[in-house]
GROMACS .gro file of C-alpha atoms in nm:
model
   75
    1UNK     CA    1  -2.820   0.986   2.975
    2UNK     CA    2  -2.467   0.934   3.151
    3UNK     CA    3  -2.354   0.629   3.314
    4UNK     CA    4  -2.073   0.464   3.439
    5UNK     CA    5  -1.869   0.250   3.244
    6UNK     CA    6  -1.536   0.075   3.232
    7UNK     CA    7  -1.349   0.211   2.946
    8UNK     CA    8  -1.242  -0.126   2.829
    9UNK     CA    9  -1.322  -0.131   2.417
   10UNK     CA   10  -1.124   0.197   2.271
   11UNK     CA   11  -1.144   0.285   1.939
   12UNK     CA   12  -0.905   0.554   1.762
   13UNK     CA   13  -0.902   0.699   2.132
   14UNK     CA   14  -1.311   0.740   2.204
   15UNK     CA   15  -1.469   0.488   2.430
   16UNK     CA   16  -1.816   0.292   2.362
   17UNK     CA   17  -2.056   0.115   2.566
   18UNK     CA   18  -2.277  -0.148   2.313
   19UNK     CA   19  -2.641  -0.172   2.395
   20UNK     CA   20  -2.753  -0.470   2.577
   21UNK     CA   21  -3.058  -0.586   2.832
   22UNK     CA   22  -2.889  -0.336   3.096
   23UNK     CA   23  -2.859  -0.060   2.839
   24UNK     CA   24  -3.091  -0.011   2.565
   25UNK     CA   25  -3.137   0.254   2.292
   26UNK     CA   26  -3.520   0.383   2.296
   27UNK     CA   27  -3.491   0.756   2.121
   28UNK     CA   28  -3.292   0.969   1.876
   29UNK     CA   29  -3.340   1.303   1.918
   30UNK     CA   30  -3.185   1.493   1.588
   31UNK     CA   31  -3.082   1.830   1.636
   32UNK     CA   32  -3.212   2.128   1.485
   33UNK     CA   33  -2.912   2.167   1.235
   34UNK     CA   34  -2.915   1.794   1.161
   35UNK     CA   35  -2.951   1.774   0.769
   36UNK     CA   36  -2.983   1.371   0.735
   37UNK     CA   37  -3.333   1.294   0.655
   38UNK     CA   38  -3.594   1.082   0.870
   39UNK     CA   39  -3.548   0.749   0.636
   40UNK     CA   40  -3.188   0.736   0.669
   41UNK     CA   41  -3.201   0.705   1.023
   42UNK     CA   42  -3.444   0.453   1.030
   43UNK     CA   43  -3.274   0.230   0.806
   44UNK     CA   44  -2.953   0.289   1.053
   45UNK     CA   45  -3.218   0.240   1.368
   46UNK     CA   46  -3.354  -0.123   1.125
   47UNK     CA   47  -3.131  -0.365   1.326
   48UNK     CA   48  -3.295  -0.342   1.672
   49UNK     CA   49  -3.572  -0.534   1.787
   50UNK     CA   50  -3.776  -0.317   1.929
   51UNK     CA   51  -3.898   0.019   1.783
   52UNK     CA   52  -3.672   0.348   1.871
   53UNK     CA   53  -3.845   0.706   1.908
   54UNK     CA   54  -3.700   0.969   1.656
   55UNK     CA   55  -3.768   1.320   1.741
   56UNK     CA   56  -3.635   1.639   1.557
   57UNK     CA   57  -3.568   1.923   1.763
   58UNK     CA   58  -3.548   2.306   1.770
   59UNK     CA   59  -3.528   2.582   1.931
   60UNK     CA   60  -3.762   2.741   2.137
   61UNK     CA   61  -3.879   3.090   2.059
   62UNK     CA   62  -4.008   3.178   2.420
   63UNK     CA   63  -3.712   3.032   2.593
   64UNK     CA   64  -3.335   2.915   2.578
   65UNK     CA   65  -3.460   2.557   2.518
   66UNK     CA   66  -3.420   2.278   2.264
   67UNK     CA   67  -3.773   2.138   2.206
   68UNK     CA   68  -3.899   1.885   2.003
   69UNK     CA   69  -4.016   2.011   1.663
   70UNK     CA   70  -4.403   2.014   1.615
   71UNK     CA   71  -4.319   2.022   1.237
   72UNK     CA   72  -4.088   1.680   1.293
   73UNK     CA   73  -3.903   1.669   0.974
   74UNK     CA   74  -4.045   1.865   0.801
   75UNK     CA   75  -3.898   2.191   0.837
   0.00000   0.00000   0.00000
């Protein structure tokens, strides 16, 4: 998603935007080259409230398209 967003809190030269009723986190989506296992998100993902959506992608094999990964984690 992209929004607009004052660039007030800098760090080290990158702007953030924190989460808050406006502007929640609901899903991860890991890439297909992402090495760091399912649990180890989830325990980064523990804090919030409400549950967030992990989904592992890949690449499609009919098109030039990042899909989500019937396999999940496991491949």
């Amino acid at each position: 998603i992209r929004i607009y967003a004052s660039r007030d809190e800098e760090e080290n030269g990158m702007y953030f935007k924190n989460f808050d009723d406006d502007f929640r986190l609901r899903e991860v989506i890991v890439g297909h080259r992402c090495c760091v296992e399912r649990g180890e998100i989830s325990a980064a993902l523990s804090s919030y409230a409400e549950p967030i959506k992990i989904i592992k992608a890949c690449l499609s094999l009919t098109s030039f398209d990042v899909i989500e990964d019937a396999n999940g984690f496991a491949s």
